[in-house]
PDB file of C-alpha atoms in Angstrom:
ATOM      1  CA  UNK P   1      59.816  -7.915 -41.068  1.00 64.00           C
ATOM      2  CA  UNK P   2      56.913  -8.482 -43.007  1.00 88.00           C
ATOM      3  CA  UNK P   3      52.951  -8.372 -43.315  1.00 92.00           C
ATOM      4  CA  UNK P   4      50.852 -11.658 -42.893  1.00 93.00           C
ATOM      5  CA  UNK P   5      47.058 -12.834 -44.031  1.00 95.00           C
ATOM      6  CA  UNK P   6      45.307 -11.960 -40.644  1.00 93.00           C
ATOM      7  CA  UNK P   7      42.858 -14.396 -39.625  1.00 95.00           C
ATOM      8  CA  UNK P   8      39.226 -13.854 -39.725  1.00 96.00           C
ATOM      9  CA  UNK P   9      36.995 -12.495 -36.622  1.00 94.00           C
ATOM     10  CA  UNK P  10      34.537 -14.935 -37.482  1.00 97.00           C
ATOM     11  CA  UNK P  11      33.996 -18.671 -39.261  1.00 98.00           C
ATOM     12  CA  UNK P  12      33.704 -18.476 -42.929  1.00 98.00           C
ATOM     13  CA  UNK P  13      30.022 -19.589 -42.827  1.00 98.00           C
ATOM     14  CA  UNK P  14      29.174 -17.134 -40.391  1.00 97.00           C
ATOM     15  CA  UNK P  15      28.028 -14.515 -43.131  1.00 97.00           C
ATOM     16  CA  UNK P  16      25.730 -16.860 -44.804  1.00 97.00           C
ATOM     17  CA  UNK P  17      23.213 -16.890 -46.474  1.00 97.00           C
ATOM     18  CA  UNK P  18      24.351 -13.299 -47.678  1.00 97.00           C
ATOM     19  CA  UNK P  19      28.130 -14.151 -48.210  1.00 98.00           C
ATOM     20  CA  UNK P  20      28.959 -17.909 -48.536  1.00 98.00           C
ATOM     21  CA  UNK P  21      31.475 -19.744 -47.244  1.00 98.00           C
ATOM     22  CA  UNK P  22      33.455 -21.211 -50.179  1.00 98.00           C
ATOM     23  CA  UNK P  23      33.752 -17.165 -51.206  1.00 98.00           C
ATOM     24  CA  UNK P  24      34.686 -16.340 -48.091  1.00 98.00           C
ATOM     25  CA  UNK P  25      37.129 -18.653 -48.083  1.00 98.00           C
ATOM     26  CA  UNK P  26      38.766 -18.223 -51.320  1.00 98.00           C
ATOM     27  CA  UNK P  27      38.256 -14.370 -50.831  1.00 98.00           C
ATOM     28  CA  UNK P  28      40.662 -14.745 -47.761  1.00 98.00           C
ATOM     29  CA  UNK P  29      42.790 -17.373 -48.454  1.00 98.00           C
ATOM     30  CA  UNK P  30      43.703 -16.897 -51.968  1.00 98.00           C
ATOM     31  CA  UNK P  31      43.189 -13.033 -53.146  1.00 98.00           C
ATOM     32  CA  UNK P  32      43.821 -11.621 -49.967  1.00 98.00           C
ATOM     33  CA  UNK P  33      46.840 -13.716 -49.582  1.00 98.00           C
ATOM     34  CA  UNK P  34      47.727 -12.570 -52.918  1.00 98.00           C
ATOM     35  CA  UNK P  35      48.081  -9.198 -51.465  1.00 97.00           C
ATOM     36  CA  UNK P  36      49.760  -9.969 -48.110  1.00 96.00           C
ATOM     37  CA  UNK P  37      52.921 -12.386 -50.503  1.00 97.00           C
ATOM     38  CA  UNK P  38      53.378  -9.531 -52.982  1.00 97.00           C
ATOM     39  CA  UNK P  39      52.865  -6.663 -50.294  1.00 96.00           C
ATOM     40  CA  UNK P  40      55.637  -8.758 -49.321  1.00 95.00           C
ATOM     41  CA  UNK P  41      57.797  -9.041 -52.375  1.00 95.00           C
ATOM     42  CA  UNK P  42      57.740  -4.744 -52.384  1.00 95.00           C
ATOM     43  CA  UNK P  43      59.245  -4.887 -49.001  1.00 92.00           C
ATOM     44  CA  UNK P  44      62.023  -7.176 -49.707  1.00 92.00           C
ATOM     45  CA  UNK P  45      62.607  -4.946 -52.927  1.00 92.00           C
ATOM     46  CA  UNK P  46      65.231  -3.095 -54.229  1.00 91.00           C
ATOM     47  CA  UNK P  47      63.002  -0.398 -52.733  1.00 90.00           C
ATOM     48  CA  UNK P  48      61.690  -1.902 -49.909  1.00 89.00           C
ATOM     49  CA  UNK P  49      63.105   0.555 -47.193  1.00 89.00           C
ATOM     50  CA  UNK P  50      61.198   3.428 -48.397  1.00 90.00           C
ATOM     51  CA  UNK P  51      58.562   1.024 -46.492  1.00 90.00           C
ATOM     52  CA  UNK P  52      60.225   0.206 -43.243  1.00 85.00           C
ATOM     53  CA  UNK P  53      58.724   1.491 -40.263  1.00 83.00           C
ATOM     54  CA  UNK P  54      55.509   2.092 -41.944  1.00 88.00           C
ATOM     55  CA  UNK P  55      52.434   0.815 -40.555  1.00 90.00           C
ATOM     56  CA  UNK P  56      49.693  -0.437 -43.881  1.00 92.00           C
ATOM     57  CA  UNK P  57      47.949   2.424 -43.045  1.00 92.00           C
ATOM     58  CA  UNK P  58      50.668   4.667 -43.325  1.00 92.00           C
ATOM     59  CA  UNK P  59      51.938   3.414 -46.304  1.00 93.00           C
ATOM     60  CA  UNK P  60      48.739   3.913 -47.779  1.00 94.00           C
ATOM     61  CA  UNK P  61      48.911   7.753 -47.067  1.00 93.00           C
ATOM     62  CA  UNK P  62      52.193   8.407 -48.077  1.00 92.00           C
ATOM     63  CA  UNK P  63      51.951   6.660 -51.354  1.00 94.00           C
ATOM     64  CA  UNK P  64      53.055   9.973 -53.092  1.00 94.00           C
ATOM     65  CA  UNK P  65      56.285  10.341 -51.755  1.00 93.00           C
ATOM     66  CA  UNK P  66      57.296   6.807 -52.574  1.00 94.00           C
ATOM     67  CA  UNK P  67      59.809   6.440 -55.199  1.00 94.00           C
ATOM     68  CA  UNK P  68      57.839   5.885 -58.645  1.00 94.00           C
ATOM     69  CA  UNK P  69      59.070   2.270 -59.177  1.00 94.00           C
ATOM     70  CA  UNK P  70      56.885   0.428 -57.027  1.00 96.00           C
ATOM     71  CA  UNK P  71      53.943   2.912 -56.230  1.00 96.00           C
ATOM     72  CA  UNK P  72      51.668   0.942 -58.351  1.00 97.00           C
ATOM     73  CA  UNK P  73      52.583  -2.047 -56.904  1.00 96.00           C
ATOM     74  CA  UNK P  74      51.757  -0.428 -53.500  1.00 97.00           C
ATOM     75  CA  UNK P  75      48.885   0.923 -54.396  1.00 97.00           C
ATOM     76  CA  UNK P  76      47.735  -2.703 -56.104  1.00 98.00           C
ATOM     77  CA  UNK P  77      49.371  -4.979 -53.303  1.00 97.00           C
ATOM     78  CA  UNK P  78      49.797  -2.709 -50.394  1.00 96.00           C
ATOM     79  CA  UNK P  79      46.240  -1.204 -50.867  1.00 97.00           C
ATOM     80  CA  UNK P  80      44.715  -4.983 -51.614  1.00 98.00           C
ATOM     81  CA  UNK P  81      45.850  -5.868 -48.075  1.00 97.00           C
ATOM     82  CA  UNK P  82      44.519  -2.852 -46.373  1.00 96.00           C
ATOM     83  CA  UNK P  83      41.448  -2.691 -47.744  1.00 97.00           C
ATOM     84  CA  UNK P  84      40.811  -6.501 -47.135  1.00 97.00           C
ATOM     85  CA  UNK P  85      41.908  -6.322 -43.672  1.00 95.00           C
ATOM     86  CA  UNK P  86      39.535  -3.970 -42.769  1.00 96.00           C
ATOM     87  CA  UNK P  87      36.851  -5.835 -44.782  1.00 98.00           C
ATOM     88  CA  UNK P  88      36.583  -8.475 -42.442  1.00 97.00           C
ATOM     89  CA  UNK P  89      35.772  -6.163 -39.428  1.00 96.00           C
ATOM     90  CA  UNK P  90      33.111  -4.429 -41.191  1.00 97.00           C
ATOM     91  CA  UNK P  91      30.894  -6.802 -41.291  1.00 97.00           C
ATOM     92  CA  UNK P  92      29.543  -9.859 -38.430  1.00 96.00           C
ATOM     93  CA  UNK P  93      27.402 -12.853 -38.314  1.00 95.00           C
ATOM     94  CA  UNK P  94      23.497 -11.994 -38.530  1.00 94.00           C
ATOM     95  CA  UNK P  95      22.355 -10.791 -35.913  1.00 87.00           C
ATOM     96  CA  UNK P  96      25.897 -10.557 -33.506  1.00 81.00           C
ATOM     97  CA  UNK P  97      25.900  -6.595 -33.783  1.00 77.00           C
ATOM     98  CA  UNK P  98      24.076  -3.428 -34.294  1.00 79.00           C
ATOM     99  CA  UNK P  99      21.870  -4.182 -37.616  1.00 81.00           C
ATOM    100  CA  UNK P 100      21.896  -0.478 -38.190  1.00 89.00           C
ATOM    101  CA  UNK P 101      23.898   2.655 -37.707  1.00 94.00           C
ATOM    102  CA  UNK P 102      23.612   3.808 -33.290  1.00 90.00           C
ATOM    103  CA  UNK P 103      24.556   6.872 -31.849  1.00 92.00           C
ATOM    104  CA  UNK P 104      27.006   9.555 -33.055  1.00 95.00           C
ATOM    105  CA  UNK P 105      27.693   8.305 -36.546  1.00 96.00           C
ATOM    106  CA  UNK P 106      23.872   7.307 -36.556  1.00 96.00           C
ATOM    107  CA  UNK P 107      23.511  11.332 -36.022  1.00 97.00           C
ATOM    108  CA  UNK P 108      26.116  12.518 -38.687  1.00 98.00           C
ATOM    109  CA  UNK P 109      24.822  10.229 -41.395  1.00 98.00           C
ATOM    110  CA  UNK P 110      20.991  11.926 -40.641  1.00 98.00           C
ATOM    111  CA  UNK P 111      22.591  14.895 -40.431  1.00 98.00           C
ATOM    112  CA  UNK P 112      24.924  14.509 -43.653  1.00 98.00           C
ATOM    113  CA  UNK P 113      22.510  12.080 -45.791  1.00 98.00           C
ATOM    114  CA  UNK P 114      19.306  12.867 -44.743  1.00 98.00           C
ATOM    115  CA  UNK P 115      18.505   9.703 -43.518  1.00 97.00           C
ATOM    116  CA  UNK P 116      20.284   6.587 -43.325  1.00 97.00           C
ATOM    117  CA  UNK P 117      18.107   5.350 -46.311  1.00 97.00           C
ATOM    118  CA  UNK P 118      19.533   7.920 -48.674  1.00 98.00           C
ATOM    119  CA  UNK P 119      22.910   7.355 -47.117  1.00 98.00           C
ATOM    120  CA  UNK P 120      22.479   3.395 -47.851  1.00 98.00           C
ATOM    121  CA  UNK P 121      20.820   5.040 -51.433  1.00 98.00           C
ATOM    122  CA  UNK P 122      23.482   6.756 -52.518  1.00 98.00           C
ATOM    123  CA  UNK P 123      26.140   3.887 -51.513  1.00 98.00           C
ATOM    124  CA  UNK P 124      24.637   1.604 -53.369  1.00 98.00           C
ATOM    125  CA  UNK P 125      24.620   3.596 -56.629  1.00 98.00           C
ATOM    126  CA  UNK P 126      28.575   4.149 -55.998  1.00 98.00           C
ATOM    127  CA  UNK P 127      29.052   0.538 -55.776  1.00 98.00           C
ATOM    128  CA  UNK P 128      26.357  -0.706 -58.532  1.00 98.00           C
ATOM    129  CA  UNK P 129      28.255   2.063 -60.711  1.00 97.00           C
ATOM    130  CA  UNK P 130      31.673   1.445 -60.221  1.00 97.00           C
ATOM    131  CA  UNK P 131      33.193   0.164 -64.103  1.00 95.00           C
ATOM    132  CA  UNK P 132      35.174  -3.054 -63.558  1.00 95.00           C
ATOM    133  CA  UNK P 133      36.692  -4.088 -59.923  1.00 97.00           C
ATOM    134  CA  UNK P 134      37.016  -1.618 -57.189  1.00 98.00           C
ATOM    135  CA  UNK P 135      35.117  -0.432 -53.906  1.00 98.00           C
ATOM    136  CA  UNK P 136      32.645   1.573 -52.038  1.00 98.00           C
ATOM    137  CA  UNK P 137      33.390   3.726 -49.381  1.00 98.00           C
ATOM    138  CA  UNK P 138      32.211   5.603 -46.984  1.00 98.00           C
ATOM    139  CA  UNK P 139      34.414   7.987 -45.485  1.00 97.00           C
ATOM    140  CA  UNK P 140      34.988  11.113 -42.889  1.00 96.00           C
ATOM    141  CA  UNK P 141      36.209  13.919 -45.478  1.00 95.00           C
ATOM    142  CA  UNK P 142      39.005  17.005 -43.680  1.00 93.00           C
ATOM    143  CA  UNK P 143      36.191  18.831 -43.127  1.00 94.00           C
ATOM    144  CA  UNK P 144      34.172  16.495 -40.655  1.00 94.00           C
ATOM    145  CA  UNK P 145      31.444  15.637 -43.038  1.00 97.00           C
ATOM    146  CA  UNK P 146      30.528  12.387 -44.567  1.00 98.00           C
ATOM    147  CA  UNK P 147      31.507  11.329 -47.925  1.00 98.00           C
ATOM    148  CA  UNK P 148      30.521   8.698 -50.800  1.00 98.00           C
ATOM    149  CA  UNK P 149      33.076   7.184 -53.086  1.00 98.00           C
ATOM    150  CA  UNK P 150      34.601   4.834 -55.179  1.00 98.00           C
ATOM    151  CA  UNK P 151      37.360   3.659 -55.717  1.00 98.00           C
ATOM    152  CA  UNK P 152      39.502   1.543 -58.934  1.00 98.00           C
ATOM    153  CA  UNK P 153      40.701  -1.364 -58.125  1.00 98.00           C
ATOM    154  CA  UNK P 154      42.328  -1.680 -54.673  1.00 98.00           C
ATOM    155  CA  UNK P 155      43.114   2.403 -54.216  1.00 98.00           C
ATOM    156  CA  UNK P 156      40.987   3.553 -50.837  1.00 98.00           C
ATOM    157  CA  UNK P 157      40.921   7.221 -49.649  1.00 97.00           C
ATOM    158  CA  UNK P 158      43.127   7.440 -47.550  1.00 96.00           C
ATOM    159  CA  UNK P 159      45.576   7.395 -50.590  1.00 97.00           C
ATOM    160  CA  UNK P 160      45.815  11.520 -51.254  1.00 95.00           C
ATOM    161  CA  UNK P 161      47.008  12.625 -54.184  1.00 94.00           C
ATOM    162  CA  UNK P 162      46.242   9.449 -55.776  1.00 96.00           C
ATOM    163  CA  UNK P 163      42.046   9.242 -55.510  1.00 96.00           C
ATOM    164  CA  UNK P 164      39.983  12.227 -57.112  1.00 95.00           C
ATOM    165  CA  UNK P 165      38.500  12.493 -53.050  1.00 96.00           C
ATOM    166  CA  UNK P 166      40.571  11.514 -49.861  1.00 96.00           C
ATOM    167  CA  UNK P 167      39.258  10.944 -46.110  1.00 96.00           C
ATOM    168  CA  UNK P 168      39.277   8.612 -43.624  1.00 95.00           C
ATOM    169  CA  UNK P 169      37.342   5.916 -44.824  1.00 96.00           C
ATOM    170  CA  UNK P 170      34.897   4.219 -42.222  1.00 97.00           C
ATOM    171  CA  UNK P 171      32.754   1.685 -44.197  1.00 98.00           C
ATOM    172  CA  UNK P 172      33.524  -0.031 -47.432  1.00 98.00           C
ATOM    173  CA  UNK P 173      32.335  -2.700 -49.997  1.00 98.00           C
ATOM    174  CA  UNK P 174      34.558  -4.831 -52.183  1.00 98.00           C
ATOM    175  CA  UNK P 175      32.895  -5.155 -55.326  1.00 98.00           C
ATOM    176  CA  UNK P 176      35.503  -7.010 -57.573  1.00 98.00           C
ATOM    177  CA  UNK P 177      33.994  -9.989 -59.244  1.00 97.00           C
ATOM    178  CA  UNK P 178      35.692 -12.304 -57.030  1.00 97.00           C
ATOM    179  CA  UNK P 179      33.938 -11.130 -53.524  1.00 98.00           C
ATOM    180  CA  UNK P 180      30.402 -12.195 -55.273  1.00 98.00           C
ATOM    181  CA  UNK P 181      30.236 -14.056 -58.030  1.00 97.00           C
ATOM    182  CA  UNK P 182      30.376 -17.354 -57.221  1.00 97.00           C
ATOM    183  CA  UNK P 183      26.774 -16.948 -55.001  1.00 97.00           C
ATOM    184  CA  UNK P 184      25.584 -13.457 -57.167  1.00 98.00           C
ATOM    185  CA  UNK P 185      27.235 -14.079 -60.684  1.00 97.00           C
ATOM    186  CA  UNK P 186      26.707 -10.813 -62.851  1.00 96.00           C
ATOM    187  CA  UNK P 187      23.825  -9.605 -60.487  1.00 97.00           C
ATOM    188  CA  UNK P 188      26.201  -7.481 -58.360  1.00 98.00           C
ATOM    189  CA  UNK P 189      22.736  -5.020 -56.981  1.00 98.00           C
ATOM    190  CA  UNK P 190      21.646  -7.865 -55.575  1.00 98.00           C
ATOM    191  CA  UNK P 191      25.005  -8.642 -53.756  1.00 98.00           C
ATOM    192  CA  UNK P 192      25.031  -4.920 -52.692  1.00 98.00           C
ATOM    193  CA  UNK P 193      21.285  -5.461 -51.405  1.00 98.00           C
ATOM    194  CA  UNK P 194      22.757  -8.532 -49.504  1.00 97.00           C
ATOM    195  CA  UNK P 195      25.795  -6.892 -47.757  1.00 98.00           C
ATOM    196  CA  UNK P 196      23.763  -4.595 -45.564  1.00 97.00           C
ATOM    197  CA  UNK P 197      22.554  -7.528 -43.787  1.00 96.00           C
ATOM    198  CA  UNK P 198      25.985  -8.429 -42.279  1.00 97.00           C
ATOM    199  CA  UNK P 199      27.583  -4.674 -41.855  1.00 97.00           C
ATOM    200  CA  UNK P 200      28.890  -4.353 -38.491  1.00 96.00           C
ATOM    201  CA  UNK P 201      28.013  -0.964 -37.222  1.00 96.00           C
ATOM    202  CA  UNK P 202      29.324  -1.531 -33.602  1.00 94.00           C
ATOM    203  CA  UNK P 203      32.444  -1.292 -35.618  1.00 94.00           C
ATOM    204  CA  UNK P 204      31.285   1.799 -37.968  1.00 96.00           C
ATOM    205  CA  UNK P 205      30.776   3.437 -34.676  1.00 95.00           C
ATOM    206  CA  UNK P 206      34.144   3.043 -33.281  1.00 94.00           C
ATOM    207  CA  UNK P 207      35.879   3.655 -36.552  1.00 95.00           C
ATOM    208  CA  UNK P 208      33.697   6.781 -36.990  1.00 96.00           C
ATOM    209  CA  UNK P 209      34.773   8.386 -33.201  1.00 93.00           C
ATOM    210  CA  UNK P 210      38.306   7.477 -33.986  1.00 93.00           C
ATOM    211  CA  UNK P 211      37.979   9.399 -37.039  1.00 93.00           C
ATOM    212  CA  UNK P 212      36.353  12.456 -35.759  1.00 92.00           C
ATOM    213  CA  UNK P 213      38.819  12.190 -32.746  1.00 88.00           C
ATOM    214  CA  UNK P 214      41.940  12.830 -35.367  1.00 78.00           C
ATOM    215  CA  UNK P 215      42.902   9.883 -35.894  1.00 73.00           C
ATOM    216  CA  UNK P 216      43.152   9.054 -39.483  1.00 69.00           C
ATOM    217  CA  UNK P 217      44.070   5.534 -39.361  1.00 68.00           C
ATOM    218  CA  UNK P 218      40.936   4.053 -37.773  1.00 72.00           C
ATOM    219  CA  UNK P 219      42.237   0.815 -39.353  1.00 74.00           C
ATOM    220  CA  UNK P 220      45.767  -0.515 -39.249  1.00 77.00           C
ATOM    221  CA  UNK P 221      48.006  -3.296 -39.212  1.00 72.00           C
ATOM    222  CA  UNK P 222      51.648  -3.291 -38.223  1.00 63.00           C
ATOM    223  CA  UNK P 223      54.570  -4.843 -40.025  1.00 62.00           C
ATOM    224  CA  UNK P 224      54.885  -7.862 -38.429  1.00 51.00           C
TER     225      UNK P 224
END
C-alpha cells in the first residue's frame, strides 16, 4: 500500500493572476510527484514497515523514533508530500472563499498578533527571510497560542524533535524557488505579497477548530 499525487481542488488556472498555471502545474505534477514516487520508494524499503499503518501525518510526528537510515529521506520525501498536500487546500480561486481570516481563528490571531496585519507582517518576514528553500507556517503551539515559523526545506512542525518549534501547523507558504519563479523570478516579496490573495481561510478556520479541538493532524492523508 502506498501514497499517490492527490489531485487538485481546483483547475490549475484557477489561482491566476497570483499563481500561474504552467507553475501550478509543474508544482503538482512534477515536484510534488517527486515526493509522492520516493515517499514511495521509503515504504517499499528495507525499512519500510517502520511506516506501515502510519497515516502522512503520523509519520511526520513520529519521525524521531524512526530508525536513522531513512529519517532524512522521510523528512525530505515524506514531509515534501505532506506539506504539498495540504498546500493545495490552503488556498482557492479569487474570490471562491473568505478573503480574510472569520470567526474564532479571526479572534485568536487579534488576540495573539495584534491584528491580522501584524499577523500577515510578521509571516511575511518568516517567509521573505527564510535562506534557501523551505516554508512559512503558521501554527497552533501546545499551549493554545499562535505561532510563526519557518521551516528548511520540506520539515513542517509537526515534526518534534526535529524543528527548533513544533505545533500544529494551520497555514503555510512554500517558498522554494520552484513554487514562484517562473511568474516572480528572484522577487520572492512580491510572490509573498501575491499569495494572500488566494489563501483560503474557510479552510484556516476549520483547520484552526480542529486544532484547538485536540486534534493534531488537521491535515492528513492515508496510505492508500
Amino acid at each position: 500500500m502506498n501514497f499517490a499525487l492527490p489531485a487538485l481542488p481546483y483547475a490549475y488556472d484557477a489561482l491566476e493572476p497570483y499563481v500561474d498555471a504552467t507553475t501550478m502545474n509543474i508544482h503538482h505534477t512534477k515536484h510534488h510527484q517527486t515526493y509522492v514516487s520516493n515517499i514511495n520508494k521509503v515504504l517499499d524499503g528495507p525499512h519500510g514497515s517502520a511506516l506501515k499503518g502510519l497515516s502522512l501525518a503520523a509519520i511526520q510526528a513520529n519521525i524521531p523514533s524512526l530508525p536513522e537510515s531513512i529519517r532524512t529521506p522521510v523528512i525530505n520525501s515524506g514531509g515534501g508530500h505532506y506539506n504539498h498536500a495540504m498546500f493545495w487546500t490552503l488556498m482557492a480561486k479569487p474570490g471562491s472563499a473568505n478573503v480574510t481570516p472569520m470567526g474564532s481563528v479571526k479572534a485568536k490571531i487579534d488576540g495573539d498578533f495584534g491584528s491580522f496585519d501584524q499577523m500577515k507582517t510578521q509571516f511575511n518576514a518568516a517567509a521573505a527571510a527564510r535562506f534557501g528553500s523551505g516554508w512559512a507556517w503558521l501554527s497552533v503551539g501546545s499551549d493554545g497560542k499562535l505561532f510563526i515559523s519557518s521551516t528548511a526545506n520540506q520539515e513542517n512542525p509537526l515534526m518534534k524533535g526535529v524543528v527548533a518549534q513544533s505545533g500544529t501547523p494551520i497555514l503555510g507558504l512554500d517558498v522554494w524557488e520552484h513554487a514562484y519563479y517562473l511568474k516572480y523570478q528572484n522577487r520572492r516579496p512580491e510572490y509573498i505579497a501575491a499569495f494572500w490573495n488566494v489563501v483560503n481561510w474557510d479552510q484556516v478556520a476549520v483547520n484552526y477548530d480542529s486544532a484547538t479541538a485536540g486534534n493534531t493532524a488537521v491535515f492528513d492523508t492515508p496510505v492508500a
